[in-house]
Structure formats: structure tokens, C-alpha cells
Coordinates of C-alpha atoms and ligand atoms in Angstrom, one line a residue:
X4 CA -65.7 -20.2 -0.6
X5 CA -62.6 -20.8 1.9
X6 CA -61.8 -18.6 4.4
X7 CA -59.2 -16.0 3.8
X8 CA -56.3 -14.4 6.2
X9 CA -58.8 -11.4 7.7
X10 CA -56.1 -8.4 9.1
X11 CA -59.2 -6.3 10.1
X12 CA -58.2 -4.1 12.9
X13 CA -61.8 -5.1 14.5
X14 CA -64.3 -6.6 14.1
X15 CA -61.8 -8.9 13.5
X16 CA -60.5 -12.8 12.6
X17 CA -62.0 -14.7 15.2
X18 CA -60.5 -18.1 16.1
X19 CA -61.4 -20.9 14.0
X20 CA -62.5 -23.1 16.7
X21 CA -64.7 -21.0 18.6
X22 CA -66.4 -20.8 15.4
X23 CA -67.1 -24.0 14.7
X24 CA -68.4 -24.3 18.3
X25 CA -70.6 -21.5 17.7
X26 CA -72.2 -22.8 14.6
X27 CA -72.5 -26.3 16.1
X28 CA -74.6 -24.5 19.2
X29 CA -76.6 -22.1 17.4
X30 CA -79.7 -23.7 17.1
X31 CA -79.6 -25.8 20.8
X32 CA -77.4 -24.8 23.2
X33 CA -76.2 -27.7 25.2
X34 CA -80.1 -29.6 26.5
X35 CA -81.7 -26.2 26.5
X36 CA -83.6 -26.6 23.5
X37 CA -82.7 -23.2 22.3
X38 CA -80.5 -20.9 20.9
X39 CA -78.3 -19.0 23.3
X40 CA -80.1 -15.9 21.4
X41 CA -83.2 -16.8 22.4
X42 CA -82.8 -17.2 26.8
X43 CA -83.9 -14.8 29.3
X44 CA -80.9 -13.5 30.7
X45 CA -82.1 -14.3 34.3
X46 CA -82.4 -18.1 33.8
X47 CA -80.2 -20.3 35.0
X48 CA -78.8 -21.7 31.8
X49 CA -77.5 -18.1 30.5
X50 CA -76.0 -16.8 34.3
X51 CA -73.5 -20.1 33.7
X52 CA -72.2 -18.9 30.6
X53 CA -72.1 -15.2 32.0
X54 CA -70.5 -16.6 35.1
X55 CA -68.1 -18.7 33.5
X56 CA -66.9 -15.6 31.1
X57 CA -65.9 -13.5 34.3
X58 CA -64.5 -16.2 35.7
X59 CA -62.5 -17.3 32.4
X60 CA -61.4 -13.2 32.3
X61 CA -60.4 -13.0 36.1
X62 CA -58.3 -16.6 35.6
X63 CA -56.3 -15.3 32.3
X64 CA -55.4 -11.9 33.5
X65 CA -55.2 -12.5 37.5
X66 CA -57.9 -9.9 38.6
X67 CA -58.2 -9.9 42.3
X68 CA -61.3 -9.9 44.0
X69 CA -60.8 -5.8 44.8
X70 CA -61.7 -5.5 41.4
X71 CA -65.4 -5.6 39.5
X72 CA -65.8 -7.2 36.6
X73 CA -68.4 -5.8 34.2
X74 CA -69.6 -6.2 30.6
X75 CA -70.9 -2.7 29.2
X76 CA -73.1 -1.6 26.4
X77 CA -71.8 1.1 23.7
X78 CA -68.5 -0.4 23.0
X79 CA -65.1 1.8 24.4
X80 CA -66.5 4.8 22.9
X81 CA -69.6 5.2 25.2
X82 CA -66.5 5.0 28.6
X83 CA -65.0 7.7 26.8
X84 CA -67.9 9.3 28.5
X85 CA -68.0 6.8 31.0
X86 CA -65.2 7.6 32.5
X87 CA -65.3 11.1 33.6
X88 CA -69.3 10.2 34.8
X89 CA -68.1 8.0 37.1
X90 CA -64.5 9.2 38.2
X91 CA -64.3 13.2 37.7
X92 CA -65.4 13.5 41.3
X93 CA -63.5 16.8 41.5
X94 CA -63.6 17.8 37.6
X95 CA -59.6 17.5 36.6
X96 CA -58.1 14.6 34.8
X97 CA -54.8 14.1 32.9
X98 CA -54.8 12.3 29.4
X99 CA -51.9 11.3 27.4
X100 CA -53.0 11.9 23.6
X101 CA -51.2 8.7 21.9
X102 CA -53.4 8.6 19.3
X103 CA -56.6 9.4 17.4
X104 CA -59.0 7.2 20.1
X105 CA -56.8 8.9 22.6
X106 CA -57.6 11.9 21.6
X107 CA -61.2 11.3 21.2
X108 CA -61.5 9.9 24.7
X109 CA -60.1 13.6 25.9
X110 CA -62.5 15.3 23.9
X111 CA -65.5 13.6 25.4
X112 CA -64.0 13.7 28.7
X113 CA -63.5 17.4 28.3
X114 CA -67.9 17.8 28.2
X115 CA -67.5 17.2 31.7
X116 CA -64.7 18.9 33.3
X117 CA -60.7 19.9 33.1
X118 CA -59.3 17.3 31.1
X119 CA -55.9 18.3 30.5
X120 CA -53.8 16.7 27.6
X121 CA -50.7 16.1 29.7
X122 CA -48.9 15.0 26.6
X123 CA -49.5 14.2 23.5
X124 CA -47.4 12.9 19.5
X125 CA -50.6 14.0 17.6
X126 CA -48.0 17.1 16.1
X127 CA -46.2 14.0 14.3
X128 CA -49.0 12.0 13.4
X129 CA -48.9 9.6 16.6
X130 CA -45.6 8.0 15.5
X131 CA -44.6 8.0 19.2
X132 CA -45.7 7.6 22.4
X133 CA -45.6 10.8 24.1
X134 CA -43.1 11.6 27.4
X135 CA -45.4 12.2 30.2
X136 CA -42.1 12.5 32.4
X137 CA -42.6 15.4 35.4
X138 CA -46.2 16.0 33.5
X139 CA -48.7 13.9 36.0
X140 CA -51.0 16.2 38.4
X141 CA -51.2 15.4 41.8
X142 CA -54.3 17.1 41.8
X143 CA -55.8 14.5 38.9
X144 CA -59.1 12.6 39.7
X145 CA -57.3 9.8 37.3
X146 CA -55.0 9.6 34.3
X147 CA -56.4 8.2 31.0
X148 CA -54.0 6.1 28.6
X149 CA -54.9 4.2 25.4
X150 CA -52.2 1.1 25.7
X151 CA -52.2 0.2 22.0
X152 CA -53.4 3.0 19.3
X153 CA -54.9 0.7 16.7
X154 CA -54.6 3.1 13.6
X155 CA -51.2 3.9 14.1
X156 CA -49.4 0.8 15.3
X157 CA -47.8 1.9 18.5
X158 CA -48.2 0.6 22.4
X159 CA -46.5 1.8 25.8
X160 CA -43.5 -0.1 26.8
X161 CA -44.2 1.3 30.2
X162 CA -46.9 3.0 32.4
X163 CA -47.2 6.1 33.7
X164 CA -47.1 6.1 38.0
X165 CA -48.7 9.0 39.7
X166 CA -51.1 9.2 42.3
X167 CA -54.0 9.1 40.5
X168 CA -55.7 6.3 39.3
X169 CA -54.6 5.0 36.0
X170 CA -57.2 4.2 33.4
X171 CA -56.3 2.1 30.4
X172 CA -58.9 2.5 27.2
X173 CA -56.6 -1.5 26.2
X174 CA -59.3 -2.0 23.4
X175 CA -56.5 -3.6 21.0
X176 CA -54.1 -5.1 23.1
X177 CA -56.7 -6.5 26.4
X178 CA -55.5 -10.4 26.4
X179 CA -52.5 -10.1 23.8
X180 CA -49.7 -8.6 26.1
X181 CA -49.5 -9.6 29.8
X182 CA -50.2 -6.5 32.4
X183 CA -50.7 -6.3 36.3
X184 CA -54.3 -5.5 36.7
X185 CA -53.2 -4.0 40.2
X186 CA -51.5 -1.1 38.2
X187 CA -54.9 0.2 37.0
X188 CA -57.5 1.7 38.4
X189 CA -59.9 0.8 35.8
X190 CA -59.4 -1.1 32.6
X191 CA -61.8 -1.0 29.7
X192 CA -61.6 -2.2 26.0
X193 CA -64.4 -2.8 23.0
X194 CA -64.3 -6.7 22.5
X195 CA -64.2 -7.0 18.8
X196 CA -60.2 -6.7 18.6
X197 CA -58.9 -8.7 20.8
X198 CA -62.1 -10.1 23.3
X199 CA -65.0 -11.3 20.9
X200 CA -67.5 -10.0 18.9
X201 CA -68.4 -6.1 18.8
X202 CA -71.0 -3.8 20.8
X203 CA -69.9 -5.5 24.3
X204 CA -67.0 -3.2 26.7
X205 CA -65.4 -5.3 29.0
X206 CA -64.5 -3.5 32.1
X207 CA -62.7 -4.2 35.0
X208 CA -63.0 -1.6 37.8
X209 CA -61.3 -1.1 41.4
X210 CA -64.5 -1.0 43.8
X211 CA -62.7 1.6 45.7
X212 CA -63.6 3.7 42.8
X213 CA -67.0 3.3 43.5
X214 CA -68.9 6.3 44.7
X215 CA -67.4 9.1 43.2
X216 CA -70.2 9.0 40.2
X217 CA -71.8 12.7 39.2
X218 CA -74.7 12.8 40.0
X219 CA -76.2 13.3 36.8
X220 CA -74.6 9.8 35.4
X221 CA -77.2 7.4 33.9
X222 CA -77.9 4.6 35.6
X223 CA -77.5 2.4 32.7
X224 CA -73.3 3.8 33.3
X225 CA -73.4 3.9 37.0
X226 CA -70.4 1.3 37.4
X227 CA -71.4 1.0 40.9
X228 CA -74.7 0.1 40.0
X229 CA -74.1 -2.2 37.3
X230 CA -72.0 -4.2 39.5
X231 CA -74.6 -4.6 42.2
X232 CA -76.7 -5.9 39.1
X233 CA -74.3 -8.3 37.4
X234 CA -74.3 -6.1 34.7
X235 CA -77.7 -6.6 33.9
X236 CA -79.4 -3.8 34.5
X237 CA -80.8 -4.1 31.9
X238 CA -80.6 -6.7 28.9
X239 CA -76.9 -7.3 28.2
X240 CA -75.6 -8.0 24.9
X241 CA -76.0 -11.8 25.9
X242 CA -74.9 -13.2 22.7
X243 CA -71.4 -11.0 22.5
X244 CA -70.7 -12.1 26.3
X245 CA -71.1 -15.6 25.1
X246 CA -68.9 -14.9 22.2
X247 CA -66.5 -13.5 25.1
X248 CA -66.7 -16.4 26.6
X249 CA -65.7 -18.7 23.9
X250 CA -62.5 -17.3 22.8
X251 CA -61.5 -16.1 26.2
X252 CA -61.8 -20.1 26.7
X253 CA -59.7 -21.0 23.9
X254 CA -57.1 -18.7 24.7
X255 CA -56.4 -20.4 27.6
X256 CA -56.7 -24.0 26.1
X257 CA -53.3 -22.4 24.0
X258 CA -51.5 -21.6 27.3
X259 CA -53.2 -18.4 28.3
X260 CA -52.1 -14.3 27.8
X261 CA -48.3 -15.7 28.8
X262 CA -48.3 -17.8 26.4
X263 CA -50.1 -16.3 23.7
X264 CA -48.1 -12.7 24.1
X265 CA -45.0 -15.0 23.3
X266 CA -46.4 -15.9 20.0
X267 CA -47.7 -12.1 19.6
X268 CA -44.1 -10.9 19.6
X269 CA -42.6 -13.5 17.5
X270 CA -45.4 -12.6 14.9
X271 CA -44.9 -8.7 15.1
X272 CA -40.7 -9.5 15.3
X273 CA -41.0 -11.6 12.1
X274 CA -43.1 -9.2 10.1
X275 CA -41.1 -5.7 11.3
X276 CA -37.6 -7.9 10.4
X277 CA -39.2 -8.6 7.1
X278 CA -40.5 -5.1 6.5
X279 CA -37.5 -3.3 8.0
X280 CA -35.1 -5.6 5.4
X281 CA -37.3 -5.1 2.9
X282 CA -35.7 -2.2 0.9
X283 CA -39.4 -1.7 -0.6
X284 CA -41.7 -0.9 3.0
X285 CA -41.4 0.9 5.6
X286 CA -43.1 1.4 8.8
X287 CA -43.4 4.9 10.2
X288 CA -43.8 4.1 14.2
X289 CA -41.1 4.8 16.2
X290 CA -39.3 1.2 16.4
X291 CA -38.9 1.5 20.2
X292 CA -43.0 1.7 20.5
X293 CA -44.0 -0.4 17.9
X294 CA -47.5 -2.2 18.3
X295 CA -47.3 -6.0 18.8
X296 CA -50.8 -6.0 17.4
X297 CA -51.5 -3.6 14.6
X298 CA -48.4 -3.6 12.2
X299 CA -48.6 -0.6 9.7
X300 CA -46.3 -0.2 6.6
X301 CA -46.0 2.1 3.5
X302 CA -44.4 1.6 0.2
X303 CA -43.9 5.5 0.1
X304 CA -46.4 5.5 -3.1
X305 CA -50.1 5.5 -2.8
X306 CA -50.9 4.1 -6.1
X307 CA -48.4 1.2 -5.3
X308 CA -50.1 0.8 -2.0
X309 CA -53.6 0.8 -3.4
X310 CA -52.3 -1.6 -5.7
X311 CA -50.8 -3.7 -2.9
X312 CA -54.3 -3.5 -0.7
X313 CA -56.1 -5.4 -4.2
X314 CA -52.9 -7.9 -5.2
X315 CA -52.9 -8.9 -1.6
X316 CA -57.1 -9.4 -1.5
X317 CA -56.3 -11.6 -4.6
X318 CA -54.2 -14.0 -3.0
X319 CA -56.6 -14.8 0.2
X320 CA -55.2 -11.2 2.0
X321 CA -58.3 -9.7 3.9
X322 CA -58.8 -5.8 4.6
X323 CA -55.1 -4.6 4.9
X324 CA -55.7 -1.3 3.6
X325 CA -54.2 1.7 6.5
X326 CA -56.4 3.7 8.3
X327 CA -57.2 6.9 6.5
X328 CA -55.4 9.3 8.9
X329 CA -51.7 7.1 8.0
X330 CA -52.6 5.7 4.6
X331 CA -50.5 2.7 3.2
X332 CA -51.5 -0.7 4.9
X333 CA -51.9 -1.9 8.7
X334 CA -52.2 -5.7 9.3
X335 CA -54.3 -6.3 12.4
X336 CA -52.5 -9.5 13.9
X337 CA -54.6 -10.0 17.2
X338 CA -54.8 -13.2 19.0
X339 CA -56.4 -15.3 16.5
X340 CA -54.4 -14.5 13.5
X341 CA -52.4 -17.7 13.2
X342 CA -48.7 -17.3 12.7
X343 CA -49.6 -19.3 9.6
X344 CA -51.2 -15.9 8.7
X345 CA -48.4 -13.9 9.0
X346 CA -46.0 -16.1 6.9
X347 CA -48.4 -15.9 4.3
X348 CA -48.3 -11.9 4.2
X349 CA -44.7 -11.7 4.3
X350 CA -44.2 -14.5 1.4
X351 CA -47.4 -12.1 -0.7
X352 CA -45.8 -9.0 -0.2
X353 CA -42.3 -10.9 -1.2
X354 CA -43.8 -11.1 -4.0
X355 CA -45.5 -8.0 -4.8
X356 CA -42.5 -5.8 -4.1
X357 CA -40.6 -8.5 -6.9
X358 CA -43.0 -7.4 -9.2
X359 CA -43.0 -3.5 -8.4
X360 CA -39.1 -2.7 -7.0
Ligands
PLP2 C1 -61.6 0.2 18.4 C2 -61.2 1.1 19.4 C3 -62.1 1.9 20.1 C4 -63.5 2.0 19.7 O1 -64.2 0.8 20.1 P1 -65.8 0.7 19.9 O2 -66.1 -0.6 20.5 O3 -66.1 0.8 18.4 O4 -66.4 1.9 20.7 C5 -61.6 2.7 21.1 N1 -60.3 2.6 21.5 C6 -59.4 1.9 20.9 C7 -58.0 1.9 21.3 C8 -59.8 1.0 19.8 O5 -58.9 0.3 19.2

């Protein structure tokens, strides 16, 4: 069977390359003899491909050394809690609720303390990002933003600047759009959009941060701690961080996050153009906030877009159906989907709306 054009919004299409590499490895990695699934973590063999995916991270995005760089357990779900254990030092934070992960990430931060929803789109179905304008609280321990809401296509264009530190849940847009690390306090994102393969967080933490854990924060999410232990408190998800690895060092074989975010936008440009002139679909983000990396459209007919989801599937088309809380289609177009990809989409649903107008 061939491969098809996979839009999953995550797990999603890894590159074809780092596949191929992957499957030629799997049984001996390099003159080890073994699978990298099979090493201690503590030998030397594994701590050069752990090593060399920090060091592949800090090169593509230009982390500084005032930063930690950590790979988590529990995806970006378990810093939802994360994040208030190791930052609510004085129980307030401000969230902006962009979207339904947004949302949840306030929820689970509210277990723990004040965490005030600052702003929020949720009362128009997240077609927006919200104004946090004259909203941010000196008083915050940190402010929480989502920097791409996966389900219903829409990213910040820019970021909020208070006093508190900003955190960034960037799960679907880490290493597609270029950002200055030095605007964030802490940076965190599940790898299987954008990263690698799923069940790893990548973090990257200021280490002035450090020290303002509760004190009833388990070790095994003690920041702090799990950078004094390379992570590896206990086992890490060593096969995922070697995954990481891989594609973080393709991406910068094809130029790096500069280059690839150039190739991002000409992709989203080239399908919104195509949808927008379509007189058949229609996308329902706000076209000033529009996601470079999840691209959702409706026909205005859920038959016709249940119909779309299978014609698509039939011609090679891979998991386009939308998100239950928008409906209609979403086409996940992350770093590895090939502009090849997108062309391909546009001519199918060319021809689907032929076939239906
Ligand atoms: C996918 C996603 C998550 C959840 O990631 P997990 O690794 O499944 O915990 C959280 N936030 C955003 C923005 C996402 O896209």
C-alpha cells in the first residue's frame, strides 16, 4: 500500500526521511548492536542522542543558556497541571481562553489556585483570538497562552507583555513559526504535532523560575529537579526523544524554523486563497488570526462534508474530518506535510465541489 497525504492534527505525518532512517536503525543502532529501544538510558550511546536532541532544539529556535531544556512525561496535558505546581508561588494567574486546550489548561490550573480567565472567544466558538488589552494583572504569578488552537485553526499574531511571566502551551505551532524564546518564561508543547512522536513534552524553562514549586509538587514534575537530572529522573520516553531528535535534525537540513515557517505560510496562503475563492468553502476563523498550521473549512452542509471527509479518503486524503466541537474539515499542515500535499487537497476538493456546487 503507498502512503497517503496524512492531515491528522497529531499524531501526525511525520517526514519521510526520518522514517526511512528510523526503519533502517531499528534493529542496530549505529555499532551498538541494539535497538535504540532496548539501551539503558544512562549509557553512553543513548546520552549522545539525548544530547544531540537538546542541542538540535537550542540551535533551531536560539535558546540561550538562561534557559532549561527538558523532555517531560504526560504530553502538554499533564503541564496543564504542571504549570501552576511549579509557578503558582502566590496562587493567581491570568489565562487567555483561545480555545478548547486553552480552556482546559485553566481548568486544571484552577485545582490549585486563582486562575483568572483574563479573556476569552469561547462565547463565539474560538473564532478569534481574544483582546487581552488593559486585562493583564500585575499581581499574576504568570500568564498562560495557547499560541496555535489546534481544533479551531487560529494563532496569535502577537503576544501579550505584562510583568508576569508568559507561558506558551505552543503544542501545534513549536518549530513551524519563528518566536523569541526570550519573550517566554516557559514554553511547553506535546511533540506529536509539530516535534515527533507522541507521549514526550518538550519544555523549555527560564531557570529563574526555579524555586517557586508548591510544595506538594511531585518530584517526577519538579522542573527544578528534572533539570538537575537531565530529565531522567526517572526513565524518559527514550524512543520519542530519539524520534525528536530525528526530525528536529531534518528540519534543519531544509534551512531551519526560518526557513521552514516561509514554506508554512505559503502553504496556509495557497489553501485560504483557494478556499476563500472557492464560492463552495468557507473557513470560519477570523482571517486576521488564522492558523498557519491547522486550516479548517466548511461546506455549510454536514452531509456534504461527511461526504467530502470519504471522497477525499478515496483519493489518497488522510483524516481531514473537523474536530467535533467546529464540524466540517481541518487539514493539519505541520512541518512535514509537503507542499506537494497541499496541492493535492486543493486540486481533490476542486473537484469534489465540481461534482456537488
Ligand atoms: C494536542 C494539544 C494538546 C494535548 O497534547 P497531549 O500531548 O495529548 O497532552 C495540548 N495543547 C494543544 C495546543 C494541543 O494542540
Amino acid at each position: 500500500m503507498d502512503r497517503v497525504y496524512n492531515f491528522s492534527p497529531g499524531p501526525s505525518t511525520l517526514p519521510l526521511p526520518v522514517l526511512e532512517k528510523l526503519q533502517a536503525e531499528l534493529l542496530t543502532y549505529g555499532t551498538t548492536g541494539m535497538s535504540v529501544m532496548e539501551m539503558s538510558h544512562r549509557g553512553k550511546d543513548y546520552l549522545a542522542i539525548y544530547d544531540e536532541a537538546e542541542a538540535t532544539l537550542r540551535d533551531l529556535m536560539h535558546i540561550s543558556d538562561d534557559y532549561a531544556v527538558l523532555f517531560l512525561h504526560g504530553g502538554a496535558t499533564l503541564m496543564f497541571a504542571g504549570v501552576p505546581y511549579n509557578l503558582m508561588a502566590t496562587g493567581k494567574a491570568d489565562y487567555i481562553d483561545s480555545g478548547n486546550f486553552a480552556h482546559g489548561s485553566a481548568v486544571e490550573a484552577a485545582k490549585y489556585g486563582d486562575a483568572r480567565i483574563i479573556a476569552s472567544s469561547r462565547d463565539d466558538n474560538y473564532t478569534y483570538i481574544p483582546d487581552w488589552t488593559g486585562k493583564l494583572n500585575a499581581d499574576a504569578d504568570y500568564v498562560h497562552i495557547t499560541t496555535n488552537n489546534t481544533i479551531f485553526g487560529t494563532h496569535y499574531t502577537k503576544l501579550p507583555e505584562g510583568p508576569a511571566p508568559l507561558v506558551a502551551d505552543m503544542s501545534s505551532n513549536i518549530l513551524g513559526e519563528v518566536y523569541d524564546v526570550n519573550k517566554f518564561g516557559v514554553i511547553y508543547a506535546g511533540a506529536q504535532k509539530n516535534i515527533g512522536i507522541s507521549g514526550l513534552c518538550v519544555a523549555i524553562i527560564r531557570k529563574d523560575l526555579f524555586g517557586r514549586a508548591r510544595k506538594d509538587c511531585p518530584k517526577i514534575m519538579n522542573w527544578e529537579k528534572e533539570a538537575e537530572n537531565g530529565s531522567m529522573i526517572n526513565t524518559p520516553n527514550t524512543f520519542a526523544i530519539y524520534v525528536a531528535g530525528e526530525c528536529m535534525k531534518w528540519l534543519k537540513a531544509q534551512g531551519g524554523v526560518e526557513a521552514i515557517e516561509k514554506i508554512n505560510q505559503a502553504k496556509a496562503a495557497k489553501l485560504y486563497d483557494f478556499i476563500d475563492n472557492s464560492g463552495f468553502y468557507s473557513n470560519p476563523a477570523k482571517k486576521e488570526d488564522r492558523s498557519i498550521m491547522n486550516v479548517t473549512f466548511v461546506t455549510g452542509n454536514p452531509d456534504t462534508d461527511a461526504a467530502f471527509v470519504k471522497f477525499a479518503a478515496a483519493n489518497g486524503l488522510a483524516s481531514l474530518k473537523g474536530h467535533r466541537l467546529v464540524g466540517g474539515m481541518r487539514a493539519s499542515i505541520y512541518n512535514a506535510m509537503p507542499m506537494e500535499g497541499v496541492d493535492k487537497l486543493i486540486d481533490v476538493m476542486k473537484q469534489f465541489a465540481m461534482q456537488n456546487k
